[in-house]
Amino acid sequence: MGKRILLVEDDKYIALALKIRLQAEGYQVAVVNDKAAAFREAGQQLPDIALIDFNLPDGTGFEVMGEFTSNTRTASVMNIIMTASKQPGLRNKAMSAGAIDYFEKPFKSADLIACIQSLAPDAAVDGMAS
């Protein structure tokens, strides 16, 4: 079974494109579009990796990361921040807050896949998810 990825992305087109690409690589992907749904989904199906958009309708990706790292159940989740923001210093803030990596949109999906594969090299190519 492939590694579980929780994709927290409020842009439905970006979410769909990433979900298709990640599933093609064998990952199980659950997609949610806000902070509250991210907490619910992680509580139901613990992800190995969370790809988190920085700007969400009900908060920030940092808030999602903070909740995941402070909760014993989700503390092991590896968090990757994605953002279209050009805010100076945001990458450093993300990394200091515990992000494993940081991707500024637009980015190449191949670069994201390479990052994920380096974090979860044993992911099988048989994963499918909702």
Coordinates of C-alpha atoms in Angstrom, one line a residue:
M1 CA 0.0 0.0 0.0
G2 CA 1.3 3.5 -0.9
K3 CA 2.1 6.2 1.6
R4 CA -0.8 8.3 2.7
I5 CA -0.7 12.0 1.7
L6 CA -3.1 14.6 3.0
L7 CA -3.4 17.4 0.5
V8 CA -4.7 20.6 2.1
E9 CA -5.5 22.9 -0.9
D10 CA -8.4 25.3 -1.4
D11 CA -7.9 25.7 -5.2
K12 CA -9.9 22.8 -6.7
Y13 CA -7.9 22.8 -9.9
I14 CA -4.5 22.6 -8.2
A15 CA -5.9 20.0 -5.8
L16 CA -7.2 17.8 -8.7
A17 CA -4.0 18.1 -10.7
L18 CA -1.8 17.2 -7.7
K19 CA -4.1 14.4 -6.6
I20 CA -3.9 12.8 -10.1
R21 CA -0.2 13.2 -10.3
L22 CA 0.4 11.8 -6.8
Q23 CA -1.9 8.8 -7.3
A24 CA -0.1 8.0 -10.6
E25 CA 3.0 7.7 -8.5
G26 CA 1.3 5.2 -6.2
Y27 CA 0.4 7.4 -3.2
Q28 CA -2.9 7.3 -1.4
V29 CA -4.3 10.9 -1.5
A30 CA -7.0 12.5 0.6
V31 CA -7.9 16.1 -0.4
V32 CA -9.4 18.7 1.9
N33 CA -9.8 22.4 1.3
D34 CA -9.5 24.0 4.7
K35 CA -7.9 23.8 8.1
A36 CA -10.9 22.3 9.9
A37 CA -11.2 19.5 7.3
A38 CA -7.5 18.8 7.6
F39 CA -7.8 18.2 11.3
R40 CA -10.8 15.9 10.8
E41 CA -9.2 13.9 8.0
A42 CA -5.9 13.5 9.8
G43 CA -7.8 12.2 12.8
Q44 CA -9.6 9.6 10.7
Q45 CA -6.7 8.5 8.4
L46 CA -3.3 9.4 9.7
P47 CA -1.2 10.7 6.8
D48 CA 2.5 10.1 6.4
I49 CA 2.9 13.4 4.6
A50 CA 0.8 16.6 4.6
L51 CA 1.0 19.0 1.6
I52 CA -0.4 22.2 3.0
D53 CA -1.3 25.4 1.2
F54 CA -0.2 28.4 3.2
N55 CA -3.4 30.5 2.6
L56 CA -6.5 28.6 3.5
P57 CA -10.1 30.0 3.8
D58 CA -10.2 29.4 7.6
G59 CA -6.5 30.0 8.6
T60 CA -3.0 29.3 7.5
G61 CA -0.8 26.3 6.7
F62 CA 1.3 27.2 9.8
E63 CA -1.8 26.7 12.0
V64 CA -2.3 23.3 10.4
M65 CA 1.3 22.4 11.0
G66 CA 1.2 23.7 14.5
E67 CA -1.8 21.5 15.4
F68 CA -0.3 18.5 13.8
T69 CA 3.1 18.8 15.6
S70 CA 1.5 19.5 19.0
N71 CA -0.9 16.6 18.8
T72 CA 0.7 13.2 19.8
R73 CA -1.4 11.4 17.2
T74 CA -0.2 13.6 14.3
A75 CA 3.2 14.6 15.5
S76 CA 4.9 12.2 13.1
V77 CA 3.3 13.7 10.0
M78 CA 5.9 15.3 7.7
N79 CA 4.6 18.7 6.5
I80 CA 5.4 20.4 3.3
I81 CA 4.2 24.0 2.7
M82 CA 3.0 25.2 -0.7
T83 CA 2.2 28.9 -1.4
A84 CA 1.7 31.5 -4.1
S85 CA 2.8 34.1 -1.6
K86 CA 5.9 36.1 -2.4
Q87 CA 6.2 37.3 1.2
P88 CA 9.8 37.8 2.1
G89 CA 11.1 35.4 4.7
L90 CA 8.1 33.0 4.5
R91 CA 10.3 30.1 3.4
N92 CA 12.5 30.6 6.5
K93 CA 9.5 30.9 8.8
A94 CA 8.0 27.7 7.3
M95 CA 11.2 25.8 7.8
S96 CA 11.6 27.2 11.4
A97 CA 8.1 26.1 12.1
G98 CA 8.8 22.5 11.2
A99 CA 8.1 22.2 7.5
I100 CA 10.2 19.5 5.8
D101 CA 10.2 21.5 2.6
Y102 CA 8.6 24.6 1.0
F103 CA 7.3 25.0 -2.6
E104 CA 6.4 28.3 -4.1
K105 CA 3.7 28.2 -6.7
P106 CA 3.9 27.6 -9.6
F107 CA 6.3 24.7 -9.1
K108 CA 7.1 21.6 -11.1
S109 CA 5.2 18.6 -9.9
A110 CA 8.3 16.5 -10.7
D111 CA 10.2 18.5 -8.0
L112 CA 7.5 17.9 -5.5
I113 CA 7.4 14.2 -6.4
A114 CA 11.2 14.0 -6.0
C115 CA 10.9 15.6 -2.5
I116 CA 8.1 13.2 -1.5
Q117 CA 10.0 10.2 -2.7
S118 CA 13.1 11.3 -0.7
L119 CA 10.8 11.4 2.4
A120 CA 8.9 8.2 1.6
P121 CA 11.2 6.1 -0.6
D122 CA 9.4 2.8 0.1
A123 CA 6.0 4.0 -1.2
A124 CA 4.4 1.3 -3.3
V125 CA 2.9 1.9 -6.7
D126 CA -0.4 0.3 -5.8
G127 CA -2.0 3.0 -3.7
M128 CA -5.4 4.5 -4.4
A129 CA -7.5 6.7 -2.3
S130 CA -10.5 9.0 -2.1

